Amino acid sequence: MGISKNIFMVFVDVKNDIAFRKIFSDENKTEILISFLNAVLNLSGKNRIQAITINNPFQLPILPNYKASILDVRAKDFKGNTFIIEMQVADLLGMDKRLLYYTSKEYSQQIVSCDKYTELNPVIFIGIFDFNFTSGSHYFSHHAICNVETNEQVVRDMNFYFIELPKFFKTQDQLMTIIDKWIYFIKEAENLNVIPQNLNDAGLQEAYQYANRNTWSKEELDAYIYAGIREQDLRGRSELAELKREKLVRTQMAKKMKNNDEPISKITDYTGLSEQEIDEL
């Protein structure tokens, strides 16, 4: 498909629940997910994924019953490899343990007790995070089980790829690799009004066309808007809970300092509470 150079478009926020699922898990547009997987896994030549089956294809939710859920896309290629692509807009307590549990559960459920272990196939987890997850500065990282001294990888069947959007700062003219172009699409599409030039990838071109909200049905747009409102509500509740936790910590510190007869000015400096708030403790 050729790229329309000068047609004004309005792109959706790819991080939105409905948008992410529609773009990446449409059974009729598997070339989008195939392109993304080949980019993340850096596959080329005969190793490239050619066909894929989406295990949880996109369906519009029934809005009155639409509840928060884990935002993921699951697929399997012709070799039997399972892919879990997950979009997370907010960090969770125990996130590292959750994704390990999630992936190992998917791995173990491939067989039952009487089956051979050799029938197990690799599971690849791809996490797209709208928050910083690792301590490194790079926005794309690959994690595997390996010998910490030699880097030898004997246990190969579970791999983790993390895309951390807050660490990605490249502009359009700095996009050199296909993975960079995909990350740019996920993070910045909603801020664009034309499809970037020089994509050189049919799947990514199709993703931009599919993210054009002018082509969406009213039902899809209603679900998209509702998902955005729900996401903001969840963020608001999370931020409010964090503010309450911070206030509790500062109040407890102020009480302790007050009991130790520390000067009010010092308590105010250390806790940020007003003199009135401290007097009322």
Short mmCIF file of the C-alpha atoms (twelve columns), coordinates in Angstrom:
data_MODEL
# 
_entry.id   MODEL 
# 
loop_
_atom_site.group_PDB 
_atom_site.id 
_atom_site.type_symbol 
_atom_site.label_atom_id 
_atom_site.label_alt_id 
_atom_site.label_comp_id 
_atom_site.label_asym_id 
_atom_site.label_seq_id 
_atom_site.Cartn_x 
_atom_site.Cartn_y 
_atom_site.Cartn_z 
_atom_site.pdbx_PDB_model_num 
ATOM 1   C CA . MET A 1   0.000   0.000   0.000  1 
ATOM 2   C CA . GLY A 2   1.365   3.407   -0.915 1 
ATOM 3   C CA . ILE A 3   1.588   6.221   1.577  1 
ATOM 4   C CA . SER A 4   -0.664  9.238   1.219  1 
ATOM 5   C CA . LYS A 5   1.764   12.102  1.576  1 
ATOM 6   C CA . ASN A 6   -0.414  15.139  2.118  1 
ATOM 7   C CA . ILE A 7   -3.754  13.801  3.378  1 
ATOM 8   C CA . PHE A 8   -4.675  15.214  6.768  1 
ATOM 9   C CA . MET A 9   -5.469  12.466  9.261  1 
ATOM 10  C CA . VAL A 10  -6.480  12.206  12.904 1 
ATOM 11  C CA . PHE A 11  -4.750  9.294   14.570 1 
ATOM 12  C CA . VAL A 12  -5.921  7.545   17.709 1 
ATOM 13  C CA . ASP A 13  -3.834  7.084   20.835 1 
ATOM 14  C CA . VAL A 14  -2.367  3.641   20.175 1 
ATOM 15  C CA . LYS A 15  -1.935  3.123   23.934 1 
ATOM 16  C CA . ASN A 16  -5.702  3.235   24.381 1 
ATOM 17  C CA . ASP A 17  -7.271  -0.161  25.137 1 
ATOM 18  C CA . ILE A 18  -9.596  -0.239  22.136 1 
ATOM 19  C CA . ALA A 19  -7.037  1.216   19.720 1 
ATOM 20  C CA . PHE A 20  -4.295  -1.191  20.741 1 
ATOM 21  C CA . ARG A 21  -6.507  -4.237  20.354 1 
ATOM 22  C CA . LYS A 22  -8.045  -3.081  17.069 1 
ATOM 23  C CA . ILE A 23  -4.665  -2.362  15.483 1 
ATOM 24  C CA . PHE A 24  -2.729  -5.393  16.710 1 
ATOM 25  C CA . SER A 25  -5.320  -8.149  17.055 1 
ATOM 26  C CA . ASP A 26  -7.511  -7.861  13.960 1 
ATOM 27  C CA . GLU A 27  -7.631  -11.289 12.289 1 
ATOM 28  C CA . ASN A 28  -8.009  -9.600  8.896  1 
ATOM 29  C CA . LYS A 29  -4.904  -7.404  9.349  1 
ATOM 30  C CA . THR A 30  -2.319  -9.880  10.684 1 
ATOM 31  C CA . GLU A 31  0.422   -8.230  8.608  1 
ATOM 32  C CA . ILE A 32  0.484   -5.451  11.235 1 
ATOM 33  C CA . LEU A 33  1.274   -7.799  14.126 1 
ATOM 34  C CA . ILE A 34  3.671   -9.835  11.962 1 
ATOM 35  C CA . SER A 35  5.633   -6.695  11.082 1 
ATOM 36  C CA . PHE A 36  5.765   -5.623  14.726 1 
ATOM 37  C CA . LEU A 37  6.988   -9.037  15.902 1 
ATOM 38  C CA . ASN A 38  9.657   -9.230  13.201 1 
ATOM 39  C CA . ALA A 39  10.853  -5.768  14.236 1 
ATOM 40  C CA . VAL A 40  10.995  -6.554  17.965 1 
ATOM 41  C CA . LEU A 41  12.688  -9.931  17.461 1 
ATOM 42  C CA . ASN A 42  14.965  -8.535  14.734 1 
ATOM 43  C CA . LEU A 43  14.100  -11.373 12.375 1 
ATOM 44  C CA . SER A 44  15.236  -11.345 8.759  1 
ATOM 45  C CA . GLY A 45  15.388  -13.624 5.735  1 
ATOM 46  C CA . LYS A 46  14.044  -17.147 6.242  1 
ATOM 47  C CA . ASN A 47  13.687  -16.533 9.982  1 
ATOM 48  C CA . ARG A 48  10.999  -13.880 9.509  1 
ATOM 49  C CA . ILE A 49  7.506   -14.710 10.696 1 
ATOM 50  C CA . GLN A 50  5.316   -15.195 7.630  1 
ATOM 51  C CA . ALA A 51  1.984   -16.155 9.158  1 
ATOM 52  C CA . ILE A 52  0.394   -15.923 12.579 1 
ATOM 53  C CA . THR A 53  -2.774  -16.939 14.388 1 
ATOM 54  C CA . ILE A 54  -4.263  -14.442 16.838 1 
ATOM 55  C CA . ASN A 55  -5.624  -16.258 19.882 1 
ATOM 56  C CA . ASN A 56  -7.744  -13.394 21.255 1 
ATOM 57  C CA . PRO A 57  -8.987  -11.461 18.198 1 
ATOM 58  C CA . PHE A 58  -10.397 -7.958  18.570 1 
ATOM 59  C CA . GLN A 59  -14.039 -7.577  19.462 1 
ATOM 60  C CA . LEU A 60  -15.846 -4.419  20.472 1 
ATOM 61  C CA . PRO A 61  -16.871 -4.562  24.142 1 
ATOM 62  C CA . ILE A 62  -20.428 -4.111  25.320 1 
ATOM 63  C CA . LEU A 63  -19.967 -0.694  26.889 1 
ATOM 64  C CA . PRO A 64  -22.296 -1.001  29.920 1 
ATOM 65  C CA . ASN A 65  -20.370 -4.072  31.080 1 
ATOM 66  C CA . TYR A 66  -16.935 -2.899  29.987 1 
ATOM 67  C CA . LYS A 67  -14.517 -3.366  32.874 1 
ATOM 68  C CA . ALA A 68  -10.773 -2.856  33.269 1 
ATOM 69  C CA . SER A 69  -8.765  -5.854  32.109 1 
ATOM 70  C CA . ILE A 70  -5.244  -6.819  31.248 1 
ATOM 71  C CA . LEU A 71  -4.499  -5.270  27.887 1 
ATOM 72  C CA . ASP A 72  -2.742  -7.929  25.856 1 
ATOM 73  C CA . VAL A 73  -2.620  -9.609  22.470 1 
ATOM 74  C CA . ARG A 74  -1.830  -13.304 22.213 1 
ATOM 75  C CA . ALA A 75  -0.688  -15.022 19.045 1 
ATOM 76  C CA . LYS A 76  1.100   -18.114 17.768 1 
ATOM 77  C CA . ASP A 77  3.240   -18.614 14.670 1 
ATOM 78  C CA . PHE A 78  3.558   -21.690 12.468 1 
ATOM 79  C CA . LYS A 79  6.537   -22.948 14.523 1 
ATOM 80  C CA . GLY A 80  4.382   -23.071 17.645 1 
ATOM 81  C CA . ASN A 81  5.968   -20.044 19.322 1 
ATOM 82  C CA . THR A 82  3.544   -18.155 21.561 1 
ATOM 83  C CA . PHE A 83  3.669   -14.356 21.753 1 
ATOM 84  C CA . ILE A 84  2.177   -12.232 24.514 1 
ATOM 85  C CA . ILE A 85  2.163   -8.528  23.636 1 
ATOM 86  C CA . GLU A 86  1.069   -6.421  26.588 1 
ATOM 87  C CA . MET A 87  0.425   -2.686  26.852 1 
ATOM 88  C CA . GLN A 88  0.649   -1.216  30.349 1 
ATOM 89  C CA . VAL A 89  0.006   2.492   30.962 1 
ATOM 90  C CA . ALA A 90  0.722   2.376   34.711 1 
ATOM 91  C CA . ASP A 91  3.128   0.443   36.900 1 
ATOM 92  C CA . LEU A 92  1.719   -2.212  39.194 1 
ATOM 93  C CA . LEU A 93  2.866   -3.522  42.536 1 
ATOM 94  C CA . GLY A 94  4.782   -6.744  41.881 1 
ATOM 95  C CA . MET A 95  4.878   -6.118  38.133 1 
ATOM 96  C CA . ASP A 96  8.042   -8.203  37.697 1 
ATOM 97  C CA . LYS A 97  6.495   -11.188 39.457 1 
ATOM 98  C CA . ARG A 98  3.195   -10.815 37.613 1 
ATOM 99  C CA . LEU A 99  4.731   -10.928 34.158 1 
ATOM 100 C CA . LEU A 100 6.906   -13.901 35.139 1 
ATOM 101 C CA . TYR A 101 3.853   -15.734 36.481 1 
ATOM 102 C CA . TYR A 102 1.840   -14.779 33.424 1 
ATOM 103 C CA . THR A 103 4.474   -16.061 31.010 1 
ATOM 104 C CA . SER A 104 5.326   -19.260 32.894 1 
ATOM 105 C CA . LYS A 105 1.617   -20.084 33.203 1 
ATOM 106 C CA . GLU A 106 1.227   -19.721 29.443 1 
ATOM 107 C CA . TYR A 107 4.283   -21.973 28.980 1 
ATOM 108 C CA . SER A 108 3.216   -24.742 31.360 1 
ATOM 109 C CA . GLN A 109 -0.349  -24.937 30.058 1 
ATOM 110 C CA . GLN A 110 0.851   -26.127 26.657 1 
ATOM 111 C CA . ILE A 111 0.969   -29.701 27.946 1 
ATOM 112 C CA . VAL A 112 -0.767  -31.890 30.526 1 
ATOM 113 C CA . SER A 113 0.939   -34.221 32.991 1 
ATOM 114 C CA . CYS A 114 1.194   -37.167 30.584 1 
ATOM 115 C CA . ASP A 115 2.719   -35.170 27.721 1 
ATOM 116 C CA . LYS A 116 6.416   -34.964 26.908 1 
ATOM 117 C CA . TYR A 117 8.402   -31.877 27.896 1 
ATOM 118 C CA . THR A 118 9.741   -31.792 24.342 1 
ATOM 119 C CA . GLU A 119 6.297   -30.699 23.201 1 
ATOM 120 C CA . LEU A 120 6.720   -27.361 24.972 1 
ATOM 121 C CA . ASN A 121 7.361   -24.416 22.664 1 
ATOM 122 C CA . PRO A 122 8.892   -21.012 23.421 1 
ATOM 123 C CA . VAL A 123 6.841   -18.183 24.916 1 
ATOM 124 C CA . ILE A 124 7.930   -14.615 24.161 1 
ATOM 125 C CA . PHE A 125 6.621   -11.767 26.281 1 
ATOM 126 C CA . ILE A 126 6.715   -8.247  24.827 1 
ATOM 127 C CA . GLY A 127 5.879   -5.513  27.301 1 
ATOM 128 C CA . ILE A 128 5.126   -1.977  26.118 1 
ATOM 129 C CA . PHE A 129 5.261   0.211   29.210 1 
ATOM 130 C CA . ASP A 130 4.226   3.859   29.515 1 
ATOM 131 C CA . PHE A 131 6.483   4.123   32.573 1 
ATOM 132 C CA . ASN A 132 10.085  3.337   33.479 1 
ATOM 133 C CA . PHE A 133 10.441  -0.317  34.355 1 
ATOM 134 C CA . THR A 134 14.173  -1.053  34.235 1 
ATOM 135 C CA . SER A 135 17.057  0.952   35.694 1 
ATOM 136 C CA . GLY A 136 18.812  1.296   32.329 1 
ATOM 137 C CA . SER A 137 18.522  4.307   30.057 1 
ATOM 138 C CA . HIS A 138 17.704  2.418   26.852 1 
ATOM 139 C CA . TYR A 139 14.092  2.317   25.702 1 
ATOM 140 C CA . PHE A 140 14.297  -1.220  24.269 1 
ATOM 141 C CA . SER A 141 15.784  -4.218  26.056 1 
ATOM 142 C CA . HIS A 142 15.867  -7.994  25.754 1 
ATOM 143 C CA . HIS A 143 15.949  -10.169 28.885 1 
ATOM 144 C CA . ALA A 144 16.693  -13.887 28.905 1 
ATOM 145 C CA . ILE A 145 17.786  -16.653 31.268 1 
ATOM 146 C CA . CYS A 146 21.536  -17.062 30.940 1 
ATOM 147 C CA . ASN A 147 24.762  -17.910 32.757 1 
ATOM 148 C CA . VAL A 148 25.693  -14.725 34.622 1 
ATOM 149 C CA . GLU A 149 29.420  -15.401 34.083 1 
ATOM 150 C CA . THR A 150 29.548  -16.532 30.464 1 
ATOM 151 C CA . ASN A 151 26.168  -15.304 29.115 1 
ATOM 152 C CA . GLU A 152 25.555  -18.833 27.829 1 
ATOM 153 C CA . GLN A 153 21.849  -19.402 27.307 1 
ATOM 154 C CA . VAL A 154 20.888  -23.009 28.021 1 
ATOM 155 C CA . VAL A 155 17.291  -22.349 29.075 1 
ATOM 156 C CA . ARG A 156 15.896  -20.727 25.949 1 
ATOM 157 C CA . ASP A 157 12.137  -21.059 25.951 1 
ATOM 158 C CA . MET A 158 11.179  -17.837 27.740 1 
ATOM 159 C CA . ASN A 159 12.295  -14.401 26.592 1 
ATOM 160 C CA . PHE A 160 11.189  -10.936 27.650 1 
ATOM 161 C CA . TYR A 161 11.335  -7.774  25.554 1 
ATOM 162 C CA . PHE A 162 10.585  -4.435  27.204 1 
ATOM 163 C CA . ILE A 163 9.722   -1.188  25.408 1 
ATOM 164 C CA . GLU A 164 9.757   1.764   27.823 1 
ATOM 165 C CA . LEU A 165 8.050   4.705   26.136 1 
ATOM 166 C CA . PRO A 166 9.208   7.495   28.542 1 
ATOM 167 C CA . LYS A 167 12.816  6.736   27.574 1 
ATOM 168 C CA . PHE A 168 12.165  7.191   23.853 1 
ATOM 169 C CA . PHE A 169 12.922  10.725  22.652 1 
ATOM 170 C CA . LYS A 170 13.749  10.285  18.952 1 
ATOM 171 C CA . THR A 171 12.219  12.577  16.358 1 
ATOM 172 C CA . GLN A 172 11.053  11.516  12.896 1 
ATOM 173 C CA . ASP A 173 14.351  12.358  11.219 1 
ATOM 174 C CA . GLN A 174 16.234  10.237  13.775 1 
ATOM 175 C CA . LEU A 175 14.306  7.035   13.085 1 
ATOM 176 C CA . MET A 176 16.786  4.673   11.467 1 
ATOM 177 C CA . THR A 177 15.622  1.153   12.451 1 
ATOM 178 C CA . ILE A 178 12.242  -0.494  12.036 1 
ATOM 179 C CA . ILE A 179 11.891  -1.011  15.806 1 
ATOM 180 C CA . ASP A 180 12.432  2.732   16.344 1 
ATOM 181 C CA . LYS A 181 9.721   3.474   13.787 1 
ATOM 182 C CA . TRP A 182 7.324   1.128   15.550 1 
ATOM 183 C CA . ILE A 183 8.016   2.663   18.953 1 
ATOM 184 C CA . TYR A 184 7.524   6.121   17.471 1 
ATOM 185 C CA . PHE A 185 4.160   5.003   16.073 1 
ATOM 186 C CA . ILE A 186 2.982   3.674   19.435 1 
ATOM 187 C CA . LYS A 187 4.115   6.731   21.377 1 
ATOM 188 C CA . GLU A 188 3.516   9.607   18.964 1 
ATOM 189 C CA . ALA A 189 0.791   8.679   16.443 1 
ATOM 190 C CA . GLU A 190 -1.895  10.639  18.307 1 
ATOM 191 C CA . ASN A 191 0.213   13.811  17.911 1 
ATOM 192 C CA . LEU A 192 0.572   13.496  14.126 1 
ATOM 193 C CA . ASN A 193 -1.718  14.462  11.273 1 
ATOM 194 C CA . VAL A 194 0.089   12.781  8.380  1 
ATOM 195 C CA . ILE A 195 1.806   9.438   7.946  1 
ATOM 196 C CA . PRO A 196 5.599   9.794   8.306  1 
ATOM 197 C CA . GLN A 197 7.707   9.314   5.214  1 
ATOM 198 C CA . ASN A 198 10.254  6.551   4.550  1 
ATOM 199 C CA . LEU A 199 8.560   3.856   6.619  1 
ATOM 200 C CA . ASN A 200 9.684   1.145   4.186  1 
ATOM 201 C CA . ASP A 201 7.479   -1.457  5.842  1 
ATOM 202 C CA . ALA A 202 4.050   -2.500  4.593  1 
ATOM 203 C CA . GLY A 203 2.846   -3.637  8.030  1 
ATOM 204 C CA . LEU A 204 3.730   -0.343  9.677  1 
ATOM 205 C CA . GLN A 205 2.162   1.626   6.825  1 
ATOM 206 C CA . GLU A 206 -0.998  -0.411  7.344  1 
ATOM 207 C CA . ALA A 207 -0.886  0.286   11.087 1 
ATOM 208 C CA . TYR A 208 -0.937  4.052   10.437 1 
ATOM 209 C CA . GLN A 209 -3.839  3.672   8.022  1 
ATOM 210 C CA . TYR A 210 -5.704  1.562   10.573 1 
ATOM 211 C CA . ALA A 211 -5.014  4.103   13.336 1 
ATOM 212 C CA . ASN A 212 -6.739  6.856   11.326 1 
ATOM 213 C CA . ARG A 213 -9.871  7.516   13.360 1 
ATOM 214 C CA . ASN A 214 -11.595 9.002   10.312 1 
ATOM 215 C CA . THR A 215 -12.020 5.414   9.069  1 
ATOM 216 C CA . TRP A 216 -13.496 4.093   12.330 1 
ATOM 217 C CA . SER A 217 -17.174 3.344   12.844 1 
ATOM 218 C CA . LYS A 218 -19.269 5.274   15.363 1 
ATOM 219 C CA . GLU A 219 -19.384 2.201   17.600 1 
ATOM 220 C CA . GLU A 220 -15.609 1.880   17.558 1 
ATOM 221 C CA . LEU A 221 -15.130 5.571   18.330 1 
ATOM 222 C CA . ASP A 222 -17.635 5.396   21.195 1 
ATOM 223 C CA . ALA A 223 -15.742 2.442   22.690 1 
ATOM 224 C CA . TYR A 224 -12.435 4.252   22.151 1 
ATOM 225 C CA . ILE A 225 -13.658 7.396   23.930 1 
ATOM 226 C CA . TYR A 226 -15.134 5.358   26.769 1 
ATOM 227 C CA . ALA A 227 -11.855 3.459   27.203 1 
ATOM 228 C CA . GLY A 228 -9.987  6.767   27.376 1 
ATOM 229 C CA . ILE A 229 -12.327 8.079   30.069 1 
ATOM 230 C CA . ARG A 230 -11.974 4.836   32.044 1 
ATOM 231 C CA . GLU A 231 -8.198  5.024   31.765 1 
ATOM 232 C CA . GLN A 232 -8.172  8.603   33.079 1 
ATOM 233 C CA . ASP A 233 -10.420 7.576   35.957 1 
ATOM 234 C CA . LEU A 234 -8.036  4.762   36.857 1 
ATOM 235 C CA . ARG A 235 -5.067  7.132   36.697 1 
ATOM 236 C CA . GLY A 236 -6.915  9.645   38.857 1 
ATOM 237 C CA . ARG A 237 -7.727  7.067   41.517 1 
ATOM 238 C CA . SER A 238 -4.134  5.845   41.488 1 
ATOM 239 C CA . GLU A 239 -2.738  9.384   41.814 1 
ATOM 240 C CA . LEU A 240 -5.186  10.193  44.630 1 
ATOM 241 C CA . ALA A 241 -4.175  7.054   46.516 1 
ATOM 242 C CA . GLU A 242 -0.513  7.988   46.112 1 
ATOM 243 C CA . LEU A 243 -1.164  11.504  47.447 1 
ATOM 244 C CA . LYS A 244 -2.942  10.047  50.457 1 
ATOM 245 C CA . ARG A 245 -0.032  7.680   51.130 1 
ATOM 246 C CA . GLU A 246 2.440   10.562  50.917 1 
ATOM 247 C CA . LYS A 247 0.308   12.685  53.262 1 
ATOM 248 C CA . LEU A 248 0.158   9.816   55.753 1 
ATOM 249 C CA . VAL A 249 3.945   9.423   55.737 1 
ATOM 250 C CA . ARG A 250 4.459   13.177  56.251 1 
ATOM 251 C CA . THR A 251 1.875   13.245  59.039 1 
ATOM 252 C CA . GLN A 252 3.501   10.331  60.833 1 
ATOM 253 C CA . MET A 253 6.885   12.034  60.574 1 
ATOM 254 C CA . ALA A 254 5.434   15.292  61.928 1 
ATOM 255 C CA . LYS A 255 3.874   13.497  64.887 1 
ATOM 256 C CA . LYS A 256 7.181   11.854  65.751 1 
ATOM 257 C CA . MET A 257 9.079   15.137  65.498 1 
ATOM 258 C CA . LYS A 258 6.417   16.949  67.537 1 
ATOM 259 C CA . ASN A 259 6.634   14.290  70.257 1 
ATOM 260 C CA . ASN A 260 10.399  14.860  70.323 1 
ATOM 261 C CA . ASP A 261 9.776   18.597  70.882 1 
ATOM 262 C CA . GLU A 262 11.291  19.620  67.557 1 
ATOM 263 C CA . PRO A 263 10.651  23.267  66.570 1 
ATOM 264 C CA . ILE A 264 7.535   23.870  64.466 1 
ATOM 265 C CA . SER A 265 9.645   25.563  61.785 1 
ATOM 266 C CA . LYS A 266 11.816  22.468  61.472 1 
ATOM 267 C CA . ILE A 267 8.786   20.163  61.267 1 
ATOM 268 C CA . THR A 268 7.325   22.362  58.546 1 
ATOM 269 C CA . ASP A 269 10.579  22.272  56.563 1 
ATOM 270 C CA . TYR A 270 10.878  18.479  56.811 1 
ATOM 271 C CA . THR A 271 7.264   17.526  56.162 1 
ATOM 272 C CA . GLY A 272 5.796   20.345  54.113 1 
ATOM 273 C CA . LEU A 273 2.804   20.530  56.464 1 
ATOM 274 C CA . SER A 274 1.497   23.919  57.531 1 
ATOM 275 C CA . GLU A 275 1.734   25.145  61.136 1 
ATOM 276 C CA . GLN A 276 -2.030  24.738  61.470 1 
ATOM 277 C CA . GLU A 277 -1.857  21.117  60.299 1 
ATOM 278 C CA . ILE A 278 0.933   20.427  62.794 1 
ATOM 279 C CA . ASP A 279 -0.984  22.110  65.649 1 
ATOM 280 C CA . GLU A 280 -3.963  19.866  64.948 1 
ATOM 281 C CA . LEU A 281 -1.941  16.653  65.263 1 
# 
